Short mmCIF file of C-alpha atoms in Angstrom, two decimals:
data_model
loop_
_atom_site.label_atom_id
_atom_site.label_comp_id
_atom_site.label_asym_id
_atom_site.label_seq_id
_atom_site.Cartn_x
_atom_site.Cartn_y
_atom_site.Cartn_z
CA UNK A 1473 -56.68 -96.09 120.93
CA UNK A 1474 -60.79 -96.22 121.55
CA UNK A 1475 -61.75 -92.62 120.95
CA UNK A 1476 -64.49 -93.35 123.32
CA UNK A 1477 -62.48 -93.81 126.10
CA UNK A 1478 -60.72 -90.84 125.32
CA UNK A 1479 -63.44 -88.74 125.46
CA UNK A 1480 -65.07 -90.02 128.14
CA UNK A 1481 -68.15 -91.86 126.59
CA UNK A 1482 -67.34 -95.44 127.18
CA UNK A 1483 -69.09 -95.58 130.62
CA UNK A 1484 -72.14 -93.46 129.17
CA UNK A 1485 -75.15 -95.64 128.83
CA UNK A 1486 -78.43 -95.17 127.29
CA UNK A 1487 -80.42 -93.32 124.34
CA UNK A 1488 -78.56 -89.90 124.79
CA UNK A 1489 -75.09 -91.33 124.91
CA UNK A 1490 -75.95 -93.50 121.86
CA UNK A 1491 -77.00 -90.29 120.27
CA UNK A 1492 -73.65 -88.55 121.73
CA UNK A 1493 -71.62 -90.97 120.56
CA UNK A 1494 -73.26 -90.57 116.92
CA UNK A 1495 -72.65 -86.76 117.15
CA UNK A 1496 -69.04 -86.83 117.86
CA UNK A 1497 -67.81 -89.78 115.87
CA UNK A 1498 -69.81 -87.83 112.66
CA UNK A 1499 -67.92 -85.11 113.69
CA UNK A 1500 -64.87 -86.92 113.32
CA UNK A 1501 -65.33 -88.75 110.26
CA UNK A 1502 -66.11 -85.20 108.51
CA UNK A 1503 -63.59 -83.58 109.68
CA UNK A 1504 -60.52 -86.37 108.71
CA UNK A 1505 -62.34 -87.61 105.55
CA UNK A 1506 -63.74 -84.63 104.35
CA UNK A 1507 -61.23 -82.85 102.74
CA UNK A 1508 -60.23 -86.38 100.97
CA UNK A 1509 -63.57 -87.38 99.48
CA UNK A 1510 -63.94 -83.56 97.99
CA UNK A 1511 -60.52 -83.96 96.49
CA UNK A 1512 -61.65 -87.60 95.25
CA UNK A 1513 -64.95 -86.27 93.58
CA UNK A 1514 -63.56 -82.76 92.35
CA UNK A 1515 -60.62 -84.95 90.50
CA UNK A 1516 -63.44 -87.05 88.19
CA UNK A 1517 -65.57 -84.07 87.95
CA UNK A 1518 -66.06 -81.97 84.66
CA UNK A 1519 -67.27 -78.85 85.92
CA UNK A 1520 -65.78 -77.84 88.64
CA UNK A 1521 -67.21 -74.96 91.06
CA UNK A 1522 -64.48 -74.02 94.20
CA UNK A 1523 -66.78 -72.82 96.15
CA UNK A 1524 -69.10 -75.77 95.80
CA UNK A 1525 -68.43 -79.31 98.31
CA UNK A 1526 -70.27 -82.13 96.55
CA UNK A 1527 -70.12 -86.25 97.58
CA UNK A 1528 -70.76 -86.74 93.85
CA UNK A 1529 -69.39 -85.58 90.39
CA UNK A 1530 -71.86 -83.55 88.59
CA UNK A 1531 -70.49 -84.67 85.65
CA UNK A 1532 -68.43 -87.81 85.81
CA UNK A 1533 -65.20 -87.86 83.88
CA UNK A 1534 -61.82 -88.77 83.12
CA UNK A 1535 -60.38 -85.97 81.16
CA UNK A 1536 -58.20 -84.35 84.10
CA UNK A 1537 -56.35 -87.61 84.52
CA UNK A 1538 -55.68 -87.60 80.43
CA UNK A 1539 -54.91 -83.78 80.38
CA UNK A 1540 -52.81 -84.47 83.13
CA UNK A 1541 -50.77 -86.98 80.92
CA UNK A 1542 -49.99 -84.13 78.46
CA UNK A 1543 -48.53 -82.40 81.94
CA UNK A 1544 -45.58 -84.88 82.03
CA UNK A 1545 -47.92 -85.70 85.53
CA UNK A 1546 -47.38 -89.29 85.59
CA UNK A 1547 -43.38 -88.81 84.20
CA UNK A 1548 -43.13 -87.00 87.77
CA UNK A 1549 -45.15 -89.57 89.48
CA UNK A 1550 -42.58 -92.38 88.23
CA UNK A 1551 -39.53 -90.22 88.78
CA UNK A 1552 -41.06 -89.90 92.75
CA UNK A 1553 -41.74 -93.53 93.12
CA UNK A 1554 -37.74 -94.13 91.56
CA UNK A 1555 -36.46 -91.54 94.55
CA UNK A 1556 -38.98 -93.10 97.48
CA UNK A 1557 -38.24 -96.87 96.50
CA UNK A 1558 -34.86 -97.10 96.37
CA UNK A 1559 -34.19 -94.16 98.77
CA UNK A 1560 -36.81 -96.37 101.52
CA UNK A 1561 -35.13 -99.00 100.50
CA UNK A 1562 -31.68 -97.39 101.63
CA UNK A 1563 -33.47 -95.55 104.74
CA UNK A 1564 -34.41 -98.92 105.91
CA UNK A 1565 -31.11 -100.56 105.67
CA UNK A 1566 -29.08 -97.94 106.90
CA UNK A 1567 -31.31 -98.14 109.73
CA UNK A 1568 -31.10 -101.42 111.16
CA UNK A 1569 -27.50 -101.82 110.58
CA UNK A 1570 -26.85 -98.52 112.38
CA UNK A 1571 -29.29 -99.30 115.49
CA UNK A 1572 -28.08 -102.76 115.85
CA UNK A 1573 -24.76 -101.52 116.35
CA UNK A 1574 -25.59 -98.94 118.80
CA UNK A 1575 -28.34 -100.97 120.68
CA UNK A 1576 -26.50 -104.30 120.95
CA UNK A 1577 -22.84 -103.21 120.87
CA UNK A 1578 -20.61 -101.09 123.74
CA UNK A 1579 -18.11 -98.77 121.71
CA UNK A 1580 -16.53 -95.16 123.01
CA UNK A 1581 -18.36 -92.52 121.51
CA UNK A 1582 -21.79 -93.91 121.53
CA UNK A 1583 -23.40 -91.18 123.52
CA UNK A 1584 -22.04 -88.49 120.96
CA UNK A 1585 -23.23 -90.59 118.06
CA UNK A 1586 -26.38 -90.52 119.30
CA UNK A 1587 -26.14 -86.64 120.29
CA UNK A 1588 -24.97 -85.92 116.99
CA UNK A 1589 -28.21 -87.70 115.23
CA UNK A 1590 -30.80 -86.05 116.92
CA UNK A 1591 -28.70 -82.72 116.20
CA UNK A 1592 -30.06 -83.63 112.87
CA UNK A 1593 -33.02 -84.04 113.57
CA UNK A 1594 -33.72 -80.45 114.85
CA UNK A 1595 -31.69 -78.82 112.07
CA UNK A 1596 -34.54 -77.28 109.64
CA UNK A 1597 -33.97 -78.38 105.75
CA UNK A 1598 -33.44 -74.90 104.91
CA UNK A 1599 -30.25 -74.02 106.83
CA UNK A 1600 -28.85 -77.22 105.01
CA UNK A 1601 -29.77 -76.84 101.61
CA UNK A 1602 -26.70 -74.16 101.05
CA UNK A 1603 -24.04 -76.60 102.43
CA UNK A 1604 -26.08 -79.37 100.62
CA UNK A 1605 -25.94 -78.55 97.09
CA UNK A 1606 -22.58 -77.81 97.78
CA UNK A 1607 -21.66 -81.41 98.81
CA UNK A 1608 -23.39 -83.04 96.06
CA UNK A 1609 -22.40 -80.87 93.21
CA UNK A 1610 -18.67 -82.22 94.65
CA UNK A 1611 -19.34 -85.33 96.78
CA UNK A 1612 -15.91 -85.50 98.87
CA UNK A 1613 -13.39 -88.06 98.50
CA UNK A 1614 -15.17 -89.20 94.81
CA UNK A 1615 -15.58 -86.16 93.15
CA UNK A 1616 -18.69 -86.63 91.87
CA UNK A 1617 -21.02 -84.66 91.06
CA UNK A 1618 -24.37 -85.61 91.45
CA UNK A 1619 -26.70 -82.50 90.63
CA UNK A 1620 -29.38 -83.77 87.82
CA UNK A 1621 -29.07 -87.79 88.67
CA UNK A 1622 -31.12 -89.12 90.70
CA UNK A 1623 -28.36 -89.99 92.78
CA UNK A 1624 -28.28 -86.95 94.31
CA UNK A 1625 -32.09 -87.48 95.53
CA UNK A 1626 -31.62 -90.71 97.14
CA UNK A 1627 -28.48 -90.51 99.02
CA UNK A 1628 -29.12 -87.86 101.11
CA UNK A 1629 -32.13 -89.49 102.62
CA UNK A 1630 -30.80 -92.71 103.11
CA UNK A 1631 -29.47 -91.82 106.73
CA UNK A 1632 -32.83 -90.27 108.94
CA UNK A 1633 -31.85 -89.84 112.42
CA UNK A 1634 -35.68 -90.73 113.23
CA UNK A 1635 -35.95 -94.17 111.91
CA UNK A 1636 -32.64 -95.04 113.43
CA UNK A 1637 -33.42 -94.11 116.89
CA UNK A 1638 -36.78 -95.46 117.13
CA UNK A 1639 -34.96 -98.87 115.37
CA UNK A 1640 -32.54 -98.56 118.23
CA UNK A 1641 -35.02 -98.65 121.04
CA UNK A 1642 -36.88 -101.12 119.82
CA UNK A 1643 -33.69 -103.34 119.77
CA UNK A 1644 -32.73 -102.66 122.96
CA UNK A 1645 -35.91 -103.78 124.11
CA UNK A 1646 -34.93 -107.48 122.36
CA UNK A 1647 -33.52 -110.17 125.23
CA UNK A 1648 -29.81 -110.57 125.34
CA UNK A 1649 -30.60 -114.01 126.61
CA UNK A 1650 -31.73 -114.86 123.06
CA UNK A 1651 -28.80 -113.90 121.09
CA UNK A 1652 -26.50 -115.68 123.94
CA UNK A 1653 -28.56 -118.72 122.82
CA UNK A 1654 -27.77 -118.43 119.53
CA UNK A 1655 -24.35 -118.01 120.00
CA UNK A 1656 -23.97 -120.70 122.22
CA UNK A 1657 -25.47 -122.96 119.26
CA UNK A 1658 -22.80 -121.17 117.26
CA UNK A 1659 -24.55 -118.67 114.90
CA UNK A 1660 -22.26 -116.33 113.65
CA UNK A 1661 -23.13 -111.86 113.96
CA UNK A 1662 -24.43 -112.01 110.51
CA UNK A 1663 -27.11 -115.05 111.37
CA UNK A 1664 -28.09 -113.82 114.86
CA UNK A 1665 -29.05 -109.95 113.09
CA UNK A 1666 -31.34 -111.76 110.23
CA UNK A 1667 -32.76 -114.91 112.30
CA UNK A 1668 -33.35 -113.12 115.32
CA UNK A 1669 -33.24 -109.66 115.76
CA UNK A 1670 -34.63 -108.48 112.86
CA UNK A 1671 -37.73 -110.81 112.90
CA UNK A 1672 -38.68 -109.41 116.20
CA UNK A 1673 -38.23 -105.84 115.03
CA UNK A 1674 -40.85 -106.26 112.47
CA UNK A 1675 -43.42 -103.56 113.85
CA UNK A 1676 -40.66 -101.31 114.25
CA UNK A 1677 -40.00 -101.66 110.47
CA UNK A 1678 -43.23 -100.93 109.95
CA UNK A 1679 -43.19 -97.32 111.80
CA UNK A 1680 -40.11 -96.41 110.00
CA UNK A 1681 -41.48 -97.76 106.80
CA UNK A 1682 -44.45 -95.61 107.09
CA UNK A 1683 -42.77 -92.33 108.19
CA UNK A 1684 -39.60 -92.88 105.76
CA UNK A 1685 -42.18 -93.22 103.00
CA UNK A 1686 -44.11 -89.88 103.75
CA UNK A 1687 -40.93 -87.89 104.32
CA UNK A 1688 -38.94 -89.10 101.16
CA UNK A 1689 -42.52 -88.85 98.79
CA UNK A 1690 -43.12 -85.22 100.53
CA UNK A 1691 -39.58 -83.68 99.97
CA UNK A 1692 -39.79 -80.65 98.00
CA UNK A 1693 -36.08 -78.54 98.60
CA UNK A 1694 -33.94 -81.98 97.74
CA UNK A 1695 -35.28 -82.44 94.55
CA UNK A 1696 -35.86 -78.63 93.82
CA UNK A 1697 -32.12 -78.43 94.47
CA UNK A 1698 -30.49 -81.69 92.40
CA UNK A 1699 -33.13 -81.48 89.69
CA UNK A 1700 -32.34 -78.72 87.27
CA UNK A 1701 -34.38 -80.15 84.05
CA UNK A 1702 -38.17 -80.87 84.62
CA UNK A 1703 -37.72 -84.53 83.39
CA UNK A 1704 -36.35 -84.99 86.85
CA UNK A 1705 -39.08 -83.29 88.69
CA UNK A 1706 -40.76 -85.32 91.30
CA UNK A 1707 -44.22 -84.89 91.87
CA UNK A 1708 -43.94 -82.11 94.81
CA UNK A 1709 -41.83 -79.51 92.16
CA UNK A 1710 -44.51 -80.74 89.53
CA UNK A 1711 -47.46 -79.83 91.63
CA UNK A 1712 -45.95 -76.17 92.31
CA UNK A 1713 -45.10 -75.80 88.70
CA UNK A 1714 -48.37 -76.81 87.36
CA UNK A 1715 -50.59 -74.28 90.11
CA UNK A 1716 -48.39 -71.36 88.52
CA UNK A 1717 -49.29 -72.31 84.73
CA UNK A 1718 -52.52 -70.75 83.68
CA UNK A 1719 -53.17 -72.55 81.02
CA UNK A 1720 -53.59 -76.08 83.36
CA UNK A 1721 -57.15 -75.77 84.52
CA UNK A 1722 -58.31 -76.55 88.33
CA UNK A 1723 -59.47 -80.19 87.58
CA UNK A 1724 -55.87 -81.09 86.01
CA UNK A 1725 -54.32 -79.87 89.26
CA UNK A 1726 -56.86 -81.80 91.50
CA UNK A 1727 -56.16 -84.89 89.64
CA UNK A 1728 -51.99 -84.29 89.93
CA UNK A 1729 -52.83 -83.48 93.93
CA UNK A 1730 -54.90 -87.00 94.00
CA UNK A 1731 -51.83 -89.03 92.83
CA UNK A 1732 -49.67 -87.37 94.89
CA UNK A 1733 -51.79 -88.09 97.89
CA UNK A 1734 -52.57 -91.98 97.49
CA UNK A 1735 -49.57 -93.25 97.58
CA UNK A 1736 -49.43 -92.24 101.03
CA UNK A 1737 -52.65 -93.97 102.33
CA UNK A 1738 -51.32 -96.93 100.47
CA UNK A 1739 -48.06 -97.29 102.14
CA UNK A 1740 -49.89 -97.00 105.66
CA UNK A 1741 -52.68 -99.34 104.61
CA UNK A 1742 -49.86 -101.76 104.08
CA UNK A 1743 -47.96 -101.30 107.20
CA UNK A 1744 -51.09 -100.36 108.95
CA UNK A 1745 -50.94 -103.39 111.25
CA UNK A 1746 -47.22 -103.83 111.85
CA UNK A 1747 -47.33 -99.68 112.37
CA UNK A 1748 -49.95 -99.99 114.86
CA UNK A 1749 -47.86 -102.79 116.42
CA UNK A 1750 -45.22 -100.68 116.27
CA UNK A 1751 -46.40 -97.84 118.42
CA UNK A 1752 -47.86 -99.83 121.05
CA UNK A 1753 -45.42 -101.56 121.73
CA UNK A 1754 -43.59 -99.52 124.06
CA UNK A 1755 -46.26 -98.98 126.72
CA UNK A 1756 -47.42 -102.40 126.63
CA UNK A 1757 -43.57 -103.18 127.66
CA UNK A 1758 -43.54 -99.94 130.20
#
């Protein structure tokens, strides 16, 4: 998307529009990088003032980051990278195998399948948490009980009704006259979903990788609920804990609210171009 275009500017010409264009993309920047760079410098600054914005640490240091070690900060931050990678990891799977079946296969029931997913979907996490904790501290059929294991933190998000239906259009929009190719060159189900289908659905992995990433690394009841010992806080609880603790100072919590943040910019850095891809797609095929 050319913001320029949006706004109008692209057919401006000439020494005012050049200065326009100046104004509103500044604008822009400041407003979406702002907040970031002041949580940047604040993290490696000394002496901090809240009321003060500054590009630059007055005094340039690394103390929050080791303070933040005596927090248990970075136990969190692995314990949140355990639940996002292999609950992503699960997300993503469950995904593809779900939406092929529904985009490439005819079966009674489909509509209500799909009904019942984005019923999900519109279902707030707090009406479920009740019901939740109750399923997991007796999972049905095993038995199990999965409070305090981390377990209990990636199961429940390895089923989004989100990435499955935006895997499922995508798929649909694959040619049937490929896979009838393949079949007629004898490649069995299992080859056609690998060799075919699932290359082509490569920006779609990417917009489900993204958003799966940010919604498992930003939960904050699931955890709260399965983890009763902090050892098994994830970096969300940890971040609420440590802004309630007087004795952590504001740097320490700046620094916590830093790691918790780039994570995020480096999963869509990574995906950036297959996410972009991704949500494109669809109007350049309508």
């Amino acid at each position: 998307m050319r913001f320029d275009s949006a706004l109008g500017l692209e057919s401006r010409r000439g020494p005012l529009a050049v200065a326009g264009k100046v104004l509103v993309y500044g604008l822009m920047v400041t407003v979406f990088t702002g907040p970031l760079v002041g949580l940047l410098m604040s993290a490696f600054n000394k002496t901090l003032d809240p009321t003060s914005f500054s590009l630059w640490p007055d005094e340039f240091t690394f103390e929050n980051f080791v303070q933040a070690k005596d927090k248990n900060v970075y136990l969190y931050l692995l314990n949140s990278f355990v639940v996002v990678g292999f609950g992503l990891l699960l997300q993503m799977l469950v995904s593809v195998f779900a939406a092929y079946s529904l985009a490439r296969k005819k079966f009674r029931g489909m509509t209500f399948v799909m009904l019942l997913m984005l019923t999900t979907m519109m279902l707030p996490e707090e009406i479920i948490a009740i019901p939740l904790s109750l399923v997991l501290a007796d999972l049905p059929v095993l038995h199990l009980n999965l409070i305090g294991t981390y377990a209990g933190m990636i199961l429940p998000v390895g089923a989004w009704g989100f990435s499955i239906l935006v895997m499922t259009e995508f798929m649909k929009e694959v040619p049937v006259e490929l896979e009838e190719a393949a079949r007629i060159d004898g490649a069995g189900e299992l080859r056609i979903f690998a060799t075919i289908i699932l290359p082509l659905c490569r920006p779609a992995l990417g917009v489900i990788g993204v958003f799966g990433f940010t919604m498992i690394w930003d939960q904050y009841l699931l955890p709260l609920i399965v983890a009763p010992e902090s050892d098994m806080w994830t970096l969300p609880i940890a971040l609420r804990s440590l802004r309630s603790d007087e004795e952590v100072g504001i740097g320490v919590l700046l620094a916590a609210s830093l790691l918790a943040l780039l994570p995020s910019i480096i999963a869509f850095l990574a995906f950036q171009r297959q996410f972009m891809r991704g949500l494109t797609s669809g109007a350049v095929k309508g």
